[in-house]
Amino acid sequence: MASSDDKPVPTPASAGGAPPGQPTTVASKVLDMGAAAMQSLQPVKQVKQHVCTFALYAHDPKRQLETHHYVSRLNQDFLQCAVYDSDAADARLIGVEYIVSRKVFDTLPAEEQRLWHSHAHEITAGLWASPRVPGMLEKPELDQLASTLGKFWCTWQVDRGDRLPLGAPALMASPQADPAAVVRPGLVRARDDRYGFSTEELRAARADVEAPAEEHPGQADYWLRHRKGFALDVVPHEMKRHAPFP
């Protein structure tokens, strides 16, 4: 199944709603509690931020999602995000995004850069938001993030009703000022109503965010320049049956 399939072949896993399965048993809950008490879970504990924003499918920007990024910082130039479809306890893990500084992005070959998107418009337009974080605390981070680039793979296309992660991952793009990449007002309004803030007010408050001089560096936002997106397909491939001779 290709990542660009709008309507996958109907299966019990693509009928919409929660994932198929029985309710969690008491025994499993006890095991989870015991493991949580005894194991370090250090990678998970490095998540320090929750960002709510929006993403577009790179092969079809009319398909749009509200996304929730749980961010951990490996260093000042590299962030990694587990991406969920909500901030609820039963949220579905729908993908992963990697975020790098412009300095790191510039070291990537042109072919790789085509898979990355810019964050400048997303931030200055007020779409990128950290719920319940005061603006004064958030401002220095936004100044840095405005020049970053991200690569976001969606592994679970919940917007088409998939109850399980189906098919190949889909490359995602960021909102842009271009008419083809503007987030639907209804999506933005629903997000704002849920959290009690205004994207328009966030945009006004970010008028002094230090946006980069070059908003689409290198080959970033490739689809925006060339009107061609990227989609993956899964095809059979001959296996390497023997390890190479040393």
mmCIF file of C-alpha atoms in Angstrom:
data_model
loop_
_atom_site.group_PDB
_atom_site.id
_atom_site.type_symbol
_atom_site.label_atom_id
_atom_site.label_comp_id
_atom_site.label_asym_id
_atom_site.label_seq_id
_atom_site.Cartn_x
_atom_site.Cartn_y
_atom_site.Cartn_z
ATOM 1 C CA MET A 1 0.000 0.000 0.000
ATOM 2 C CA ALA A 2 1.366 3.396 -0.929
ATOM 3 C CA SER A 3 1.523 6.266 1.533
ATOM 4 C CA SER A 4 -0.584 8.274 -0.925
ATOM 5 C CA ASP A 5 -3.609 5.947 -0.845
ATOM 6 C CA ASP A 6 -6.588 8.102 0.149
ATOM 7 C CA LYS A 7 -8.913 5.110 0.433
ATOM 8 C CA PRO A 8 -7.177 1.854 1.358
ATOM 9 C CA VAL A 9 -8.899 -1.447 0.669
ATOM 10 C CA PRO A 10 -11.651 -1.816 3.341
ATOM 11 C CA THR A 11 -10.564 -4.013 6.248
ATOM 12 C CA PRO A 12 -11.592 -4.333 9.911
ATOM 13 C CA ALA A 13 -8.567 -2.138 10.620
ATOM 14 C CA SER A 14 -9.729 0.719 8.393
ATOM 15 C CA ALA A 15 -13.312 1.139 9.583
ATOM 16 C CA GLY A 16 -12.657 4.135 11.818
ATOM 17 C CA GLY A 17 -12.672 4.454 15.604
ATOM 18 C CA ALA A 18 -10.382 3.022 18.265
ATOM 19 C CA PRO A 19 -7.841 0.284 17.502
ATOM 20 C CA PRO A 20 -9.335 -3.215 17.484
ATOM 21 C CA GLY A 21 -8.696 -5.231 20.649
ATOM 22 C CA GLN A 22 -9.992 -6.286 24.040
ATOM 23 C CA PRO A 23 -9.920 -4.015 27.118
ATOM 24 C CA THR A 24 -6.646 -4.092 29.049
ATOM 25 C CA THR A 25 -6.721 -6.780 31.724
ATOM 26 C CA VAL A 26 -5.987 -6.230 35.403
ATOM 27 C CA ALA A 27 -2.929 -8.483 35.106
ATOM 28 C CA SER A 28 -1.492 -6.309 32.336
ATOM 29 C CA LYS A 29 -2.153 -3.141 34.349
ATOM 30 C CA VAL A 30 -0.359 -4.628 37.364
ATOM 31 C CA LEU A 31 2.611 -5.569 35.175
ATOM 32 C CA ASP A 32 2.729 -2.040 33.730
ATOM 33 C CA MET A 33 2.686 -0.467 37.192
ATOM 34 C CA GLY A 34 5.423 -2.748 38.467
ATOM 35 C CA ALA A 35 7.637 -2.208 35.435
ATOM 36 C CA ALA A 36 7.178 1.567 35.650
ATOM 37 C CA ALA A 37 8.283 1.471 39.298
ATOM 38 C CA MET A 38 11.407 -0.610 38.604
ATOM 39 C CA GLN A 39 12.618 0.550 35.189
ATOM 40 C CA SER A 40 14.322 3.833 34.405
ATOM 41 C CA LEU A 41 12.403 4.742 31.211
ATOM 42 C CA GLN A 42 15.048 7.405 30.681
ATOM 43 C CA PRO A 43 14.356 8.156 26.986
ATOM 44 C CA VAL A 44 10.682 8.841 27.741
ATOM 45 C CA LYS A 45 11.523 11.006 30.723
ATOM 46 C CA GLN A 46 13.542 13.341 28.508
ATOM 47 C CA VAL A 47 10.334 14.665 26.946
ATOM 48 C CA LYS A 48 10.057 18.196 28.325
ATOM 49 C CA GLN A 49 7.661 20.031 25.994
ATOM 50 C CA HIS A 50 4.266 19.576 24.388
ATOM 51 C CA VAL A 51 3.683 21.493 21.153
ATOM 52 C CA CYS A 52 0.348 21.590 19.337
ATOM 53 C CA THR A 53 0.509 22.494 15.666
ATOM 54 C CA PHE A 54 -0.682 21.326 12.247
ATOM 55 C CA ALA A 55 0.796 19.212 9.461
ATOM 56 C CA LEU A 56 0.019 18.650 5.790
ATOM 57 C CA TYR A 57 0.639 15.550 3.713
ATOM 58 C CA ALA A 58 3.500 16.345 1.338
ATOM 59 C CA HIS A 59 1.775 14.562 -1.551
ATOM 60 C CA ASP A 60 -1.642 16.133 -0.836
ATOM 61 C CA PRO A 61 -1.549 19.347 1.255
ATOM 62 C CA LYS A 62 -5.358 19.460 1.350
ATOM 63 C CA ARG A 63 -5.150 16.589 3.820
ATOM 64 C CA GLN A 64 -4.313 18.260 7.123
ATOM 65 C CA LEU A 65 -3.919 17.149 10.736
ATOM 66 C CA GLU A 66 -3.766 18.717 14.169
ATOM 67 C CA THR A 67 -0.639 17.200 15.690
ATOM 68 C CA HIS A 68 0.778 16.997 19.205
ATOM 69 C CA HIS A 69 4.556 16.837 19.450
ATOM 70 C CA TYR A 70 6.203 15.633 22.647
ATOM 71 C CA VAL A 71 9.699 17.043 22.395
ATOM 72 C CA SER A 72 13.021 15.898 23.811
ATOM 73 C CA ARG A 73 16.258 17.768 23.224
ATOM 74 C CA LEU A 74 19.394 15.758 22.475
ATOM 75 C CA ASN A 75 21.428 18.965 22.154
ATOM 76 C CA GLN A 76 20.918 22.580 21.140
ATOM 77 C CA ASP A 77 20.910 21.669 17.442
ATOM 78 C CA PHE A 78 18.785 18.514 17.468
ATOM 79 C CA LEU A 79 15.310 17.782 18.820
ATOM 80 C CA GLN A 80 13.231 14.649 18.426
ATOM 81 C CA CYS A 81 9.465 14.452 18.773
ATOM 82 C CA ALA A 82 7.002 11.647 19.330
ATOM 83 C CA VAL A 83 3.885 12.843 17.492
ATOM 84 C CA TYR A 84 0.366 11.995 18.687
ATOM 85 C CA ASP A 85 -3.096 12.816 17.380
ATOM 86 C CA SER A 86 -4.165 14.432 20.678
ATOM 87 C CA ASP A 87 -2.967 15.113 24.215
ATOM 88 C CA ALA A 88 -5.420 12.628 25.771
ATOM 89 C CA ALA A 89 -4.352 9.560 27.748
ATOM 90 C CA ASP A 90 -5.469 7.303 24.884
ATOM 91 C CA ALA A 91 -3.791 9.381 22.154
ATOM 92 C CA ARG A 92 -2.458 7.442 19.185
ATOM 93 C CA LEU A 93 1.225 7.645 18.277
ATOM 94 C CA ILE A 94 1.033 8.697 14.625
ATOM 95 C CA GLY A 95 4.614 9.515 13.735
ATOM 96 C CA VAL A 96 7.972 11.035 14.535
ATOM 97 C CA GLU A 97 9.573 14.367 13.691
ATOM 98 C CA TYR A 98 13.245 15.271 13.831
ATOM 99 C CA ILE A 99 14.192 18.944 14.107
ATOM 100 C CA VAL A 100 17.622 20.360 13.321
ATOM 101 C CA SER A 101 19.218 23.777 13.357
ATOM 102 C CA ARG A 102 20.065 25.566 10.123
ATOM 103 C CA LYS A 103 23.726 24.808 10.811
ATOM 104 C CA VAL A 104 23.074 21.064 10.787
ATOM 105 C CA PHE A 105 20.645 21.282 7.859
ATOM 106 C CA ASP A 106 23.287 22.960 5.699
ATOM 107 C CA THR A 107 25.521 19.883 6.072
ATOM 108 C CA LEU A 108 22.900 17.593 4.470
ATOM 109 C CA PRO A 109 23.107 16.641 0.777
ATOM 110 C CA ALA A 110 20.552 18.275 -1.531
ATOM 111 C CA GLU A 111 18.677 14.994 -2.039
ATOM 112 C CA GLU A 112 18.147 14.684 1.723
ATOM 113 C CA GLN A 113 17.202 18.341 2.170
ATOM 114 C CA ARG A 114 14.160 17.807 -0.077
ATOM 115 C CA LEU A 115 12.537 15.768 2.702
ATOM 116 C CA TRP A 116 12.708 18.602 5.248
ATOM 117 C CA HIS A 117 10.360 21.528 5.865
ATOM 118 C CA SER A 118 10.799 24.977 7.397
ATOM 119 C CA HIS A 119 9.165 26.187 10.620
ATOM 120 C CA ALA A 120 9.364 29.969 10.200
ATOM 121 C CA HIS A 121 5.824 30.592 8.932
ATOM 122 C CA GLU A 122 4.325 27.979 11.251
ATOM 123 C CA ILE A 123 5.759 29.842 14.250
ATOM 124 C CA THR A 124 5.249 33.465 13.208
ATOM 125 C CA ALA A 125 1.650 32.711 12.140
ATOM 126 C CA GLY A 126 0.803 31.464 15.640
ATOM 127 C CA LEU A 127 0.078 27.909 14.488
ATOM 128 C CA TRP A 128 2.903 26.386 16.549
ATOM 129 C CA ALA A 129 1.760 26.669 20.167
ATOM 130 C CA SER A 130 2.825 25.328 23.559
ATOM 131 C CA PRO A 131 -0.408 24.987 25.546
ATOM 132 C CA ARG A 132 -0.360 26.609 28.992
ATOM 133 C CA VAL A 133 3.222 27.904 28.588
ATOM 134 C CA PRO A 134 3.426 31.692 29.179
ATOM 135 C CA GLY A 135 4.473 33.702 26.128
ATOM 136 C CA MET A 136 7.430 35.309 27.914
ATOM 137 C CA LEU A 137 8.862 31.873 28.730
ATOM 138 C CA GLU A 138 8.229 30.599 25.213
ATOM 139 C CA LYS A 139 9.664 33.583 23.310
ATOM 140 C CA PRO A 140 13.421 32.713 23.423
ATOM 141 C CA GLU A 141 12.634 29.190 22.228
ATOM 142 C CA LEU A 142 10.534 30.502 19.330
ATOM 143 C CA ASP A 143 13.380 32.772 18.218
ATOM 144 C CA GLN A 144 15.594 29.695 17.909
ATOM 145 C CA LEU A 145 12.973 27.389 16.410
ATOM 146 C CA ALA A 146 11.989 29.839 13.662
ATOM 147 C CA SER A 147 15.143 28.984 11.728
ATOM 148 C CA THR A 148 14.980 25.219 12.287
ATOM 149 C CA LEU A 149 13.994 22.532 9.786
ATOM 150 C CA GLY A 150 11.977 19.388 10.421
ATOM 151 C CA LYS A 151 11.483 15.946 8.879
ATOM 152 C CA PHE A 152 8.154 14.388 9.877
ATOM 153 C CA TRP A 153 7.075 10.871 8.939
ATOM 154 C CA CYS A 154 3.441 9.983 9.626
ATOM 155 C CA THR A 155 3.064 6.243 10.295
ATOM 156 C CA TRP A 156 -0.646 6.187 11.154
ATOM 157 C CA GLN A 157 -3.047 8.065 8.868
ATOM 158 C CA VAL A 158 -5.867 8.542 11.358
ATOM 159 C CA ASP A 159 -7.486 11.229 9.216
ATOM 160 C CA ARG A 160 -8.640 8.612 6.713
ATOM 161 C CA GLY A 161 -10.118 6.445 9.480
ATOM 162 C CA ASP A 162 -7.374 3.827 9.876
ATOM 163 C CA ARG A 163 -7.818 1.895 13.138
ATOM 164 C CA LEU A 164 -4.255 0.590 12.850
ATOM 165 C CA PRO A 165 -1.084 1.941 11.211
ATOM 166 C CA LEU A 166 -1.549 0.818 7.610
ATOM 167 C CA GLY A 167 0.698 0.972 4.581
ATOM 168 C CA ALA A 168 3.870 2.946 4.087
ATOM 169 C CA PRO A 169 4.774 6.056 6.107
ATOM 170 C CA ALA A 170 3.808 9.424 4.636
ATOM 171 C CA LEU A 171 6.120 12.422 4.498
ATOM 172 C CA MET A 172 4.538 15.510 6.034
ATOM 173 C CA ALA A 173 4.983 19.210 5.271
ATOM 174 C CA SER A 174 4.513 22.339 7.349
ATOM 175 C CA PRO A 175 1.882 25.067 6.874
ATOM 176 C CA GLN A 176 2.978 27.953 4.669
ATOM 177 C CA ALA A 177 1.613 31.321 3.536
ATOM 178 C CA ASP A 178 1.065 29.878 0.055
ATOM 179 C CA PRO A 179 -2.676 29.323 -0.626
ATOM 180 C CA ALA A 180 -2.016 25.628 -1.230
ATOM 181 C CA ALA A 181 -0.614 25.228 2.280
ATOM 182 C CA VAL A 182 -2.944 27.311 4.441
ATOM 183 C CA VAL A 183 -4.489 25.380 7.340
ATOM 184 C CA ARG A 184 -8.277 25.131 7.206
ATOM 185 C CA PRO A 185 -9.859 27.745 9.528
ATOM 186 C CA GLY A 186 -12.098 25.120 11.121
ATOM 187 C CA LEU A 187 -9.095 23.090 12.282
ATOM 188 C CA VAL A 188 -7.460 26.147 13.809
ATOM 189 C CA ARG A 189 -10.679 27.303 15.470
ATOM 190 C CA ALA A 190 -11.298 23.877 17.045
ATOM 191 C CA ARG A 191 -7.762 23.842 18.482
ATOM 192 C CA ASP A 192 -8.067 27.381 19.833
ATOM 193 C CA ASP A 193 -11.444 26.711 21.446
ATOM 194 C CA ARG A 194 -10.120 23.603 23.166
ATOM 195 C CA TYR A 195 -7.131 25.378 24.704
ATOM 196 C CA GLY A 196 -8.684 28.784 25.244
ATOM 197 C CA PHE A 197 -6.289 30.905 23.207
ATOM 198 C CA SER A 198 -6.351 32.701 19.862
ATOM 199 C CA THR A 199 -4.004 31.932 16.988
ATOM 200 C CA GLU A 200 -4.529 35.493 15.742
ATOM 201 C CA GLU A 201 -3.400 36.876 19.099
ATOM 202 C CA LEU A 202 -0.381 34.560 19.086
ATOM 203 C CA ARG A 203 0.498 35.832 15.619
ATOM 204 C CA ALA A 204 0.308 39.452 16.769
ATOM 205 C CA ALA A 205 2.388 38.709 19.857
ATOM 206 C CA ARG A 206 5.094 37.117 17.689
ATOM 207 C CA ALA A 207 5.604 40.107 15.406
ATOM 208 C CA ASP A 208 9.124 40.472 16.823
ATOM 209 C CA VAL A 209 10.133 36.814 16.496
ATOM 210 C CA GLU A 210 13.469 36.671 14.694
ATOM 211 C CA ALA A 211 12.418 35.006 11.450
ATOM 212 C CA PRO A 212 15.306 33.834 9.232
ATOM 213 C CA ALA A 213 16.309 35.948 6.259
ATOM 214 C CA GLU A 214 16.033 32.851 4.051
ATOM 215 C CA GLU A 215 12.724 31.200 4.887
ATOM 216 C CA HIS A 216 13.151 28.175 2.563
ATOM 217 C CA PRO A 217 16.876 27.345 2.653
ATOM 218 C CA GLY A 218 18.556 24.862 0.344
ATOM 219 C CA GLN A 219 16.067 22.295 -0.930
ATOM 220 C CA ALA A 220 13.683 22.608 2.055
ATOM 221 C CA ASP A 221 9.948 22.845 1.266
ATOM 222 C CA TYR A 222 10.686 21.168 -2.057
ATOM 223 C CA TRP A 223 6.997 20.664 -2.900
ATOM 224 C CA LEU A 224 6.325 24.378 -2.447
ATOM 225 C CA ARG A 225 8.873 25.311 -5.094
ATOM 226 C CA HIS A 226 8.316 22.495 -7.568
ATOM 227 C CA ARG A 227 4.656 21.548 -6.880
ATOM 228 C CA LYS A 228 5.751 17.936 -6.574
ATOM 229 C CA GLY A 229 5.411 15.995 -3.334
ATOM 230 C CA PHE A 230 6.901 12.699 -2.234
ATOM 231 C CA ALA A 231 5.038 9.458 -1.544
ATOM 232 C CA LEU A 232 6.367 6.047 -0.586
ATOM 233 C CA ASP A 233 5.377 2.645 -1.884
ATOM 234 C CA VAL A 234 6.240 -0.815 -0.591
ATOM 235 C CA VAL A 235 7.661 -3.074 -3.284
ATOM 236 C CA PRO A 236 9.303 -6.523 -3.156
ATOM 237 C CA HIS A 237 13.089 -6.457 -3.129
ATOM 238 C CA GLU A 238 15.625 -9.237 -3.456
ATOM 239 C CA MET A 239 17.053 -10.056 -0.029
ATOM 240 C CA LYS A 240 20.788 -10.060 0.605
ATOM 241 C CA ARG A 241 21.116 -13.647 1.734
ATOM 242 C CA HIS A 242 24.802 -13.626 2.616
ATOM 243 C CA ALA A 243 26.859 -11.195 4.617
ATOM 244 C CA PRO A 244 29.517 -9.450 2.524
ATOM 245 C CA PHE A 245 32.962 -11.059 2.679
ATOM 246 C CA PRO A 246 35.166 -9.105 5.121
#
